[in-house]
Every structure is written in C-alpha cells, then in structure tokens.
mmCIF file of C-alpha atoms in Angstrom:
data_model
loop_
_atom_site.group_PDB
_atom_site.id
_atom_site.type_symbol
_atom_site.label_atom_id
_atom_site.label_comp_id
_atom_site.label_asym_id
_atom_site.label_seq_id
_atom_site.Cartn_x
_atom_site.Cartn_y
_atom_site.Cartn_z
ATOM 1 C CA MET A 21 0.000 0.000 0.000
ATOM 2 C CA HIS A 22 2.962 2.307 0.439
ATOM 3 C CA GLU A 23 4.476 1.427 -2.945
ATOM 4 C CA MET A 24 3.983 5.007 -4.179
ATOM 5 C CA GLY A 25 6.221 6.354 -1.416
ATOM 6 C CA ILE A 26 8.755 3.630 -2.114
ATOM 7 C CA ALA A 27 8.701 4.441 -5.845
ATOM 8 C CA MET A 28 9.343 8.113 -5.061
ATOM 9 C CA GLN A 29 12.304 7.186 -2.851
ATOM 10 C CA ILE A 30 13.694 4.989 -5.619
ATOM 11 C CA VAL A 31 13.455 7.872 -8.082
ATOM 12 C CA ASP A 32 15.237 10.206 -5.629
ATOM 13 C CA ILE A 33 18.022 7.674 -5.094
ATOM 14 C CA ALA A 34 18.394 7.021 -8.831
ATOM 15 C CA LYS A 35 18.424 10.743 -9.682
ATOM 16 C CA SER A 36 21.108 11.452 -7.112
ATOM 17 C CA ALA A 37 23.212 8.636 -8.585
ATOM 18 C CA ILE A 38 23.354 10.215 -12.037
ATOM 19 C CA PRO A 39 26.862 11.622 -12.590
ATOM 20 C CA LYS A 40 26.753 15.450 -12.569
ATOM 21 C CA ASN A 41 28.810 15.796 -15.769
ATOM 22 C CA ILE A 42 26.115 14.291 -17.993
ATOM 23 C CA SER A 43 24.129 17.058 -19.677
ATOM 24 C CA SER A 44 20.799 15.415 -20.512
ATOM 25 C CA PRO A 45 20.894 12.057 -18.819
ATOM 26 C CA ARG A 46 18.423 9.311 -19.558
ATOM 27 C CA VAL A 47 18.099 6.355 -17.224
ATOM 28 C CA GLU A 48 17.310 3.136 -19.061
ATOM 29 C CA SER A 49 16.846 0.911 -16.089
ATOM 30 C CA VAL A 50 16.953 0.799 -12.313
ATOM 31 C CA ASN A 51 18.058 -2.414 -10.662
ATOM 32 C CA LEU A 52 16.378 -3.141 -7.381
ATOM 33 C CA LYS A 53 16.800 -5.957 -4.883
ATOM 34 C CA VAL A 54 13.685 -6.856 -2.949
ATOM 35 C CA GLY A 55 13.688 -9.500 -0.231
ATOM 36 C CA LYS A 56 10.676 -11.759 -0.038
ATOM 37 C CA LEU A 57 10.166 -10.741 3.573
ATOM 38 C CA THR A 58 9.182 -7.200 2.689
ATOM 39 C CA ALA A 59 5.736 -5.712 2.376
ATOM 40 C CA ILE A 60 6.240 -4.856 -1.280
ATOM 41 C CA VAL A 61 4.129 -6.031 -4.197
ATOM 42 C CA PRO A 62 6.416 -5.896 -7.262
ATOM 43 C CA GLU A 63 3.553 -5.299 -9.663
ATOM 44 C CA SER A 64 2.206 -2.337 -7.691
ATOM 45 C CA LEU A 65 5.704 -0.961 -7.363
ATOM 46 C CA ARG A 66 6.217 -1.142 -11.142
ATOM 47 C CA PHE A 67 2.955 0.689 -11.740
ATOM 48 C CA CYS A 68 3.839 3.436 -9.242
ATOM 49 C CA PHE A 69 7.327 3.692 -10.714
ATOM 50 C CA THR A 70 5.843 4.365 -14.167
ATOM 51 C CA VAL A 71 3.681 7.125 -12.693
ATOM 52 C CA VAL A 72 6.356 8.904 -10.662
ATOM 53 C CA THR A 73 9.064 8.765 -13.319
ATOM 54 C CA LYS A 74 7.031 10.842 -15.750
ATOM 55 C CA ASP A 75 8.863 14.046 -16.781
ATOM 56 C CA THR A 76 12.076 12.935 -15.065
ATOM 57 C CA PRO A 77 15.307 11.501 -16.512
ATOM 58 C CA LEU A 78 13.827 8.137 -15.546
ATOM 59 C CA GLU A 79 10.796 8.364 -17.786
ATOM 60 C CA GLY A 80 10.405 5.086 -19.644
ATOM 61 C CA ALA A 81 13.068 3.382 -17.554
ATOM 62 C CA LYS A 82 12.674 -0.267 -16.750
ATOM 63 C CA LEU A 83 12.481 -1.297 -13.130
ATOM 64 C CA ASN A 84 14.295 -4.599 -12.786
ATOM 65 C CA ILE A 85 13.312 -6.301 -9.567
ATOM 66 C CA GLU A 86 15.474 -9.117 -8.291
ATOM 67 C CA GLU A 87 13.586 -10.997 -5.613
ATOM 68 C CA LEU A 88 15.783 -12.450 -2.894
ATOM 69 C CA PRO A 89 14.780 -15.488 -0.836
ATOM 70 C CA VAL A 90 14.511 -15.471 2.929
ATOM 71 C CA VAL A 91 17.638 -17.189 4.212
ATOM 72 C CA ALA A 92 18.271 -17.829 7.891
ATOM 73 C CA LEU A 93 21.154 -19.201 9.912
ATOM 74 C CA CYS A 94 20.335 -21.575 12.765
ATOM 75 C CA GLU A 95 21.927 -20.394 15.993
ATOM 76 C CA GLU A 96 21.826 -23.954 17.377
ATOM 77 C CA CYS A 97 23.309 -26.083 14.574
ATOM 78 C CA ALA A 98 24.645 -23.417 12.155
ATOM 79 C CA HIS A 99 22.629 -24.845 9.260
ATOM 80 C CA LYS A 100 21.505 -22.345 6.627
ATOM 81 C CA SER A 101 17.832 -22.661 5.646
ATOM 82 C CA THR A 102 15.722 -21.046 2.992
ATOM 83 C CA ILE A 103 12.474 -20.068 4.665
ATOM 84 C CA GLU A 104 9.299 -20.891 2.802
ATOM 85 C CA ASN A 105 5.626 -20.900 3.697
ATOM 86 C CA ALA A 106 6.291 -18.705 6.722
ATOM 87 C CA ASP A 107 7.845 -21.609 8.617
ATOM 88 C CA PHE A 108 10.670 -19.990 10.552
ATOM 89 C CA SER A 109 12.359 -23.087 11.878
ATOM 90 C CA CYS A 110 15.658 -24.715 11.002
ATOM 91 C CA ARG A 111 15.214 -27.285 8.215
ATOM 92 C CA LYS A 112 17.774 -29.542 9.873
ATOM 93 C CA CYS A 113 17.228 -29.410 13.646
ATOM 94 C CA LYS A 114 13.811 -27.652 13.755
ATOM 95 C CA SER A 115 15.088 -25.006 16.166
ATOM 96 C CA GLY A 116 13.350 -21.630 16.055
ATOM 97 C CA LYS A 117 16.509 -19.747 17.038
ATOM 98 C CA LEU A 118 17.229 -18.285 13.643
ATOM 99 C CA LYS A 119 19.162 -15.293 12.496
ATOM 100 C CA ILE A 120 17.699 -13.860 9.309
ATOM 101 C CA LEU A 121 20.537 -13.362 6.823
ATOM 102 C CA SER A 122 18.543 -12.078 3.882
ATOM 103 C CA GLY A 123 14.993 -11.393 2.821
ATOM 104 C CA ARG A 124 14.442 -7.873 4.199
ATOM 105 C CA GLU A 125 16.335 -6.109 1.411
ATOM 106 C CA LEU A 126 14.915 -3.138 -0.387
ATOM 107 C CA THR A 127 17.963 -1.767 -2.108
ATOM 108 C CA VAL A 128 18.740 0.105 -5.297
ATOM 109 C CA SER A 129 21.818 -1.743 -6.494
ATOM 110 C CA SER A 130 22.538 0.159 -9.715
ATOM 111 C CA ILE A 131 21.151 2.265 -12.513
ATOM 112 C CA GLU A 132 21.874 2.006 -16.200
ATOM 113 C CA LEU A 133 22.286 5.185 -18.238
ATOM 114 C CA ALA A 134 21.689 5.527 -21.957
ATOM 115 C CA GLU A 135 24.872 6.275 -23.894
ATOM 116 C CA ASP A 136 24.002 8.759 -26.587
ATOM 117 C CA MET B 7 26.685 2.763 -18.679
ATOM 118 C CA GLU B 8 26.023 1.133 -15.352
ATOM 119 C CA VAL B 9 26.317 3.213 -12.198
ATOM 120 C CA LYS B 10 26.620 1.277 -8.949
ATOM 121 C CA VAL B 11 24.415 2.684 -6.257
ATOM 122 C CA VAL B 12 23.701 0.214 -3.414
ATOM 123 C CA ARG B 13 21.411 2.367 -1.307
ATOM 124 C CA ARG B 14 18.627 1.116 0.892
ATOM 125 C CA VAL B 15 15.346 2.633 -0.172
ATOM 126 C CA LEU B 16 14.135 3.112 3.395
ATOM 127 C CA ASP B 17 17.407 4.710 4.519
ATOM 128 C CA ALA B 18 15.767 8.047 5.291
ATOM 129 C CA ASN B 19 13.213 6.418 7.585
ATOM 130 C CA GLU B 20 15.789 4.190 9.242
ATOM 131 C CA THR B 21 18.155 7.073 9.923
ATOM 132 C CA MET B 22 15.378 9.042 11.546
ATOM 133 C CA ALA B 23 14.230 5.980 13.512
ATOM 134 C CA GLN B 24 17.763 5.643 14.903
ATOM 135 C CA GLU B 25 17.697 9.307 15.953
ATOM 136 C CA ASN B 26 14.330 8.760 17.648
ATOM 137 C CA ARG B 27 15.724 5.693 19.419
ATOM 138 C CA GLN B 28 18.669 7.726 20.687
ATOM 139 C CA SER B 29 16.390 10.423 22.017
ATOM 140 C CA PHE B 30 14.104 7.875 23.717
ATOM 141 C CA ALA B 31 17.169 6.244 25.295
ATOM 142 C CA GLU B 32 18.373 9.572 26.661
ATOM 143 C CA LYS B 33 14.988 10.173 28.250
ATOM 144 C CA GLY B 34 14.674 6.576 29.505
ATOM 145 C CA VAL B 35 11.306 6.151 27.821
ATOM 146 C CA PHE B 36 10.162 2.663 26.826
ATOM 147 C CA VAL B 37 8.434 2.908 23.446
ATOM 148 C CA PHE B 38 5.964 0.249 22.395
ATOM 149 C CA ASN B 39 4.558 0.065 18.865
ATOM 150 C CA LEU B 40 1.225 -1.757 18.809
ATOM 151 C CA MET B 41 -0.061 -2.981 15.456
ATOM 152 C CA SER B 42 -2.939 -5.051 14.103
ATOM 153 C CA SER B 43 -5.572 -5.159 11.395
ATOM 154 C CA PRO B 44 -8.517 -2.756 11.815
ATOM 155 C CA GLY B 45 -11.046 -3.847 14.394
ATOM 156 C CA SER B 46 -8.874 -6.258 16.367
ATOM 157 C CA GLY B 47 -9.542 -4.370 19.588
ATOM 158 C CA LYS B 48 -6.295 -2.403 19.983
ATOM 159 C CA THR B 49 -7.935 0.715 21.358
ATOM 160 C CA THR B 50 -10.207 -1.147 23.774
ATOM 161 C CA MET B 51 -7.253 -3.161 25.004
ATOM 162 C CA LEU B 52 -5.194 -0.001 25.477
ATOM 163 C CA VAL B 53 -7.976 1.804 27.333
ATOM 164 C CA GLU B 54 -8.162 -1.114 29.779
ATOM 165 C CA THR B 55 -4.368 -1.259 29.996
ATOM 166 C CA LEU B 56 -4.127 2.461 30.799
ATOM 167 C CA LYS B 57 -6.824 2.124 33.459
ATOM 168 C CA ARG B 58 -4.921 -0.702 35.091
ATOM 169 C CA LEU B 59 -1.628 1.201 34.933
ATOM 170 C CA GLY B 60 -3.286 4.140 36.682
ATOM 171 C CA LYS B 61 -0.613 6.478 37.970
ATOM 172 C CA GLU B 62 1.919 3.694 38.471
ATOM 173 C CA ILE B 63 3.732 4.387 35.203
ATOM 174 C CA PRO B 64 3.520 7.855 33.619
ATOM 175 C CA THR B 65 2.364 7.132 30.096
ATOM 176 C CA ALA B 66 1.643 8.941 26.840
ATOM 177 C CA VAL B 67 0.005 7.559 23.726
ATOM 178 C CA ILE B 68 0.385 8.400 20.046
ATOM 179 C CA VAL B 69 -2.554 7.249 17.975
ATOM 180 C CA GLY B 70 -2.421 6.904 14.223
ATOM 181 C CA ASP B 71 -5.561 6.903 12.148
ATOM 182 C CA ILE B 72 -6.300 7.839 8.598
ATOM 183 C CA CYS B 73 -9.327 9.877 9.715
ATOM 184 C CA THR B 74 -11.298 10.767 12.880
ATOM 185 C CA THR B 75 -10.170 11.346 16.454
ATOM 186 C CA ASN B 76 -12.429 8.601 17.845
ATOM 187 C CA ASP B 77 -9.624 6.449 19.223
ATOM 188 C CA ALA B 78 -7.782 9.412 20.707
ATOM 189 C CA ASP B 79 -10.976 10.594 22.412
ATOM 190 C CA ARG B 80 -11.515 7.185 23.977
ATOM 191 C CA LEU B 81 -7.921 6.939 25.166
ATOM 192 C CA ALA B 82 -7.870 10.512 26.515
ATOM 193 C CA GLN B 83 -10.718 9.631 28.870
ATOM 194 C CA THR B 84 -8.241 7.548 30.867
ATOM 195 C CA GLY B 85 -6.387 10.752 31.732
ATOM 196 C CA VAL B 86 -3.139 10.053 29.871
ATOM 197 C CA GLU B 87 -1.627 12.416 27.368
ATOM 198 C CA VAL B 88 -2.763 11.462 23.865
ATOM 199 C CA VAL B 89 -1.439 12.782 20.579
ATOM 200 C CA GLN B 90 -3.515 12.029 17.542
ATOM 201 C CA ILE B 91 -1.936 11.640 14.131
ATOM 202 C CA ASN B 92 -4.291 11.757 11.205
ATOM 203 C CA THR B 93 -2.242 10.296 8.425
ATOM 204 C CA ASP B 94 -4.319 11.957 5.728
ATOM 205 C CA GLN B 95 -2.111 15.006 6.332
ATOM 206 C CA PHE B 96 0.711 12.759 5.198
ATOM 207 C CA GLY B 97 -1.102 11.453 2.142
ATOM 208 C CA GLY B 98 -3.437 8.945 3.804
ATOM 209 C CA ASP B 99 -0.485 6.872 4.887
ATOM 210 C CA CYS B 100 -1.053 3.249 5.699
ATOM 211 C CA HIS B 101 1.479 3.297 8.537
ATOM 212 C CA LEU B 102 3.305 5.637 10.905
ATOM 213 C CA GLY B 103 6.842 6.424 9.809
ATOM 214 C CA ALA B 104 9.688 7.669 11.977
ATOM 215 C CA HIS B 105 9.207 11.296 10.876
ATOM 216 C CA VAL B 106 5.584 11.247 12.034
ATOM 217 C CA ILE B 107 6.600 9.947 15.456
ATOM 218 C CA ARG B 108 9.240 12.629 15.751
ATOM 219 C CA ARG B 109 6.712 15.322 15.003
ATOM 220 C CA ALA B 110 4.195 13.862 17.457
ATOM 221 C CA CYS B 111 6.860 13.768 20.167
ATOM 222 C CA GLN B 112 7.194 17.539 19.961
ATOM 223 C CA ASP B 113 3.798 17.658 21.678
ATOM 224 C CA ILE B 114 4.798 15.255 24.464
ATOM 225 C CA ASN B 115 6.932 16.025 27.487
ATOM 226 C CA LEU B 116 9.184 12.985 27.225
ATOM 227 C CA ASP B 117 10.902 13.902 30.506
ATOM 228 C CA ALA B 118 7.625 13.297 32.295
ATOM 229 C CA VAL B 119 6.808 9.853 30.877
ATOM 230 C CA ASP B 120 8.345 6.388 31.250
ATOM 231 C CA LEU B 121 6.123 4.669 28.713
ATOM 232 C CA LEU B 122 5.132 5.797 25.243
ATOM 233 C CA ILE B 123 2.645 3.597 23.436
ATOM 234 C CA VAL B 124 2.141 4.063 19.717
ATOM 235 C CA GLU B 125 -1.134 2.706 18.397
ATOM 236 C CA ASN B 126 -0.346 2.254 14.739
ATOM 237 C CA VAL B 127 -2.727 2.510 11.806
ATOM 238 C CA GLY B 128 -4.866 -0.640 11.516
ATOM 239 C CA ASN B 129 -3.043 -2.651 8.860
ATOM 240 C CA LEU B 130 -1.151 -5.955 8.988
ATOM 241 C CA VAL B 131 1.095 -5.131 6.043
ATOM 242 C CA CYS B 132 2.795 -1.753 5.884
ATOM 243 C CA PRO B 133 3.453 -0.851 9.532
ATOM 244 C CA ALA B 134 5.632 -3.967 9.811
ATOM 245 C CA GLU B 135 8.077 -2.482 7.333
ATOM 246 C CA PHE B 136 8.726 0.829 9.086
ATOM 247 C CA ASP B 137 10.958 1.239 12.102
ATOM 248 C CA MET B 138 10.042 4.277 14.204
ATOM 249 C CA GLY B 139 12.697 3.956 16.891
ATOM 250 C CA GLU B 140 10.583 1.885 19.252
ATOM 251 C CA ASP B 141 11.973 -0.631 21.763
ATOM 252 C CA ARG B 142 9.405 -3.349 21.143
ATOM 253 C CA LYS B 143 6.705 -4.127 18.626
ATOM 254 C CA GLY B 144 3.508 -5.984 19.401
ATOM 255 C CA VAL B 145 0.707 -7.328 17.239
ATOM 256 C CA VAL B 146 -2.917 -7.938 18.192
ATOM 257 C CA LEU B 147 -4.882 -10.680 16.453
ATOM 258 C CA SER B 148 -8.517 -11.117 17.378
ATOM 259 C CA VAL B 149 -10.291 -14.460 17.421
ATOM 260 C CA THR B 150 -12.722 -13.171 14.809
ATOM 261 C CA GLU B 151 -9.882 -13.139 12.281
ATOM 262 C CA GLY B 152 -8.581 -16.337 10.684
ATOM 263 C CA GLU B 153 -6.194 -18.613 12.561
ATOM 264 C CA ASP B 154 -3.931 -18.486 9.507
ATOM 265 C CA LYS B 155 -3.334 -14.699 9.599
ATOM 266 C CA PRO B 156 0.223 -15.136 10.928
ATOM 267 C CA LEU B 157 1.070 -17.318 7.922
ATOM 268 C CA LYS B 158 -0.540 -14.857 5.533
ATOM 269 C CA TYR B 159 1.241 -11.845 7.018
ATOM 270 C CA PRO B 160 4.561 -13.359 8.122
ATOM 271 C CA LEU B 161 6.533 -10.115 8.127
ATOM 272 C CA MET B 162 4.224 -8.578 10.729
ATOM 273 C CA PHE B 163 4.400 -11.555 13.057
ATOM 274 C CA ARG B 164 8.116 -11.975 12.449
ATOM 275 C CA VAL B 165 9.118 -8.425 13.386
ATOM 276 C CA CYS B 166 7.067 -8.398 16.592
ATOM 277 C CA ASP B 167 8.386 -9.146 20.068
ATOM 278 C CA MET B 168 5.031 -10.234 21.454
ATOM 279 C CA ALA B 169 1.553 -11.028 20.238
ATOM 280 C CA VAL B 170 -1.911 -10.743 21.721
ATOM 281 C CA LEU B 171 -4.824 -12.985 20.860
ATOM 282 C CA SER B 172 -7.773 -10.750 21.722
ATOM 283 C CA LYS B 173 -11.516 -11.134 22.310
ATOM 284 C CA ILE B 174 -11.119 -14.653 23.724
ATOM 285 C CA ASP B 175 -14.441 -14.233 25.568
ATOM 286 C CA LEU B 176 -16.027 -14.811 22.143
ATOM 287 C CA LEU B 177 -14.506 -18.289 21.762
ATOM 288 C CA PRO B 178 -17.593 -20.217 22.939
ATOM 289 C CA HIS B 179 -19.540 -18.656 20.061
ATOM 290 C CA LEU B 180 -16.990 -19.351 17.333
ATOM 291 C CA ASP B 181 -15.552 -22.279 15.437
ATOM 292 C CA TYR B 182 -12.098 -21.011 16.195
ATOM 293 C CA ASP B 183 -9.060 -23.099 16.979
ATOM 294 C CA LYS B 184 -7.195 -20.963 19.479
ATOM 295 C CA ASP B 185 -4.312 -23.417 19.823
ATOM 296 C CA LEU B 186 -3.836 -23.402 16.056
ATOM 297 C CA ALA B 187 -3.708 -19.585 16.041
ATOM 298 C CA VAL B 188 -1.045 -19.617 18.768
ATOM 299 C CA LYS B 189 0.835 -22.375 16.939
ATOM 300 C CA ASN B 190 0.793 -20.340 13.718
ATOM 301 C CA ILE B 191 2.129 -17.266 15.515
ATOM 302 C CA ASN B 192 4.955 -19.367 16.926
ATOM 303 C CA THR B 193 5.636 -20.970 13.542
ATOM 304 C CA VAL B 194 6.478 -17.543 12.186
ATOM 305 C CA ASN B 195 8.161 -16.385 15.370
ATOM 306 C CA PRO B 196 8.968 -19.255 17.742
ATOM 307 C CA ASN B 197 10.329 -17.218 20.603
ATOM 308 C CA ILE B 198 7.675 -14.605 21.242
ATOM 309 C CA PRO B 199 5.134 -14.699 24.057
ATOM 310 C CA VAL B 200 1.464 -14.836 23.077
ATOM 311 C CA PHE B 201 -1.003 -13.304 25.533
ATOM 312 C CA CYS B 202 -4.591 -14.513 25.214
ATOM 313 C CA LEU B 203 -6.779 -11.645 26.417
ATOM 314 C CA SER B 204 -10.329 -10.589 26.925
ATOM 315 C CA THR B 205 -10.899 -6.931 27.669
ATOM 316 C CA ARG B 206 -14.491 -7.700 28.628
ATOM 317 C CA THR B 207 -13.691 -10.270 31.302
ATOM 318 C CA GLY B 208 -10.140 -9.193 32.123
ATOM 319 C CA GLU B 209 -8.874 -12.713 31.478
ATOM 320 C CA GLY B 210 -5.183 -12.795 30.633
ATOM 321 C CA PHE B 211 -4.567 -9.156 31.527
ATOM 322 C CA ASP B 212 -2.299 -9.878 34.499
ATOM 323 C CA ALA B 213 0.327 -11.618 32.359
ATOM 324 C CA TRP B 214 0.290 -8.875 29.715
ATOM 325 C CA MET B 215 0.512 -6.095 32.325
ATOM 326 C CA GLU B 216 3.430 -7.859 33.987
ATOM 327 C CA TRP B 217 5.251 -8.149 30.658
ATOM 328 C CA LEU B 218 4.704 -4.450 29.947
ATOM 329 C CA LYS B 219 5.797 -3.309 33.408
ATOM 330 C CA ASN B 220 8.928 -5.468 33.221
ATOM 331 C CA GLN B 221 9.841 -3.918 29.876
ATOM 332 C CA VAL B 222 9.428 -0.383 31.247
ATOM 333 C CA ALA B 223 11.473 -1.250 34.351
ATOM 334 C CA ALA B 224 14.253 -2.797 32.254
ATOM 335 C CA LYS B 225 14.467 0.314 30.074
ATOM 336 C CA LYS B 226 14.660 2.607 33.102
ATOM 337 C CA LYS B 227 17.522 0.565 34.529
ATOM 338 C CA SER B 228 19.546 0.521 31.315
#
C-alpha cells in the first residue's frame, strides 16, 4: 500500500546517482533488490514507478526487480535454511533460534544510463 | 553505462528511527509500537491497559488513524496524554513512519513519561516495514480473524516481540481453533510470548501487564 512512497524514494536515489557531468541524462533501467520478507508487491511498485518517473530523466526506464529469498542461519546447529511458507524453523534441527541473513532487502543496487 | 548505487530505499526512515531511538534512550522512555488489522480491539485493550496502569507508570500515547479522532478521544478519557496523528495530512499513509513519530513527540513532554505507546494505523502489512525507533513491537490478532493470519502476514508476526490474541471471551460462540492460532504465531516467530486476552472479562490481563511493566522497568535501569 505504500508502494507510491517507495517508488518516489527509488526515483530520488536514482536521480542522485546520475553523474553530474552528464548534460541530458536518460536512465534506461533501475536495478532493485527486494527480499521476499518485505511488504512490497512488485507489480504495484512497477505501476507506481511508471507514474512517478514521468517528466524525469527516468521516464520510460525499466524497473528490474530481483527478488531475494529469505535465508536464515540456525543459531543452534549453524545450518543455513531457505524459509518458505512462513515456517521460521531450522530445516535440519527444527530449532526456532534463527538469524535472518537475507529477505528484508529493499535496495537500489545500480542504474543504467543511456549512452548517446 | 552502469552506475553502482547500493542504497537502501528506506534509509531516510531508518536514519530518523535511529535518531528517535537515541532520544528515547536519553529520556529513559520505553516505546511500544502496537499494530494489528482494523477492528482487532487495539484501542479497547489499550484503554483497559491504561486504566490498570493508573498512575503507576507515567504514560503517553500516540494514535495513528487515517481519519477521525475517535480512538484518541476514547484513550484521553483515561487521563493520559494522547497525541492524535491523522495520516491523511501525510497522504493517507497506511502506517506511521519515523518522521511522524518525531513530530508527534514535539507535543509530548518525554521527561515526564516512562512509557510511550504508539497505536499504529490498523493494517497488517505496511506498519511492519517501518521502524520508528521503538523498543518493542507488538501485534494484536482477534479471534474473529482467521487462525492463519500469521502465515498470511509473516513479516508482521516476524518483526514483533510479542503477540496478543484478543476477544477470547467470544470463543464459545466461534468455530475457532485458538491453539492453532497460537501455533501459527509461533511458527512464524517461535520465541515470542502470546497473551490470550479478553478486555471484557479481564482474562489474561495480568500476564500482559506484567510483561509491559517489566519492559518499562528494564528500560529505566539501562
């Protein structure tokens, strides 16, 4: 539901990443990493991104979303598990003492600029 | 041409949340962020909680709602300081962000309180994503919602430090598997306590009040 705000933040981050020496920059794509344990709906985010990029150097840019799995480290047996179906227990020893290693990401990793 | 960026999208919120946390630590205020879907009984539970706290722990409440001051009015009747946030000023936000909490705190004398409760906007999705600088998060699930809500909204139940199963006085009238609901909460978050409460009968309140008081005491000591 807050995808519009997120899209606006992404645009701000992308704009500030454009090198200052480029006269009329055009961003072709924005690469985003989104963990599966975030409250983000990729489709909504794409729609909002299209809306908020209008009349900016990002107009028409593609939003590439790389979804990252939820991975947790067991603090009892050190086994690494991929968490699925909201079952936050170690796949090996069933312990619930897990440290979440990934899955909460919401990161702009890079932008791609047109070269013309 | 690719330009590496690597910036977290919610950086601005997280930075401000850290600043809030620092300021709460300096004042020794325990901050509790209470979340749930709409209609789970958060406000009723808080009204009863504030009554039971009486003057024992000086408390203030921040209430987030998209519209109306209904919840704030109910809470203010208990005599505690209540600050209402109508998120429509912030674009009808679905959650309370760190900047909103900071602004609300300008209206609260943090030196005079030991406990600050934030009643978040009713929503099981977005509030889970936004840190506001609180010490603990809690989620309320009522027995009129599905037992599988924790599995459907894992982020919410995962980020919380405690959960409440509310309205348990209704259980005799429902086909509701309370043990399954508790099991589902602990599937998503095995280590959190689950308090089964009824505001109408008072059942379960002692354990919840004890948890809350212990948290406040621990923060004061630190």
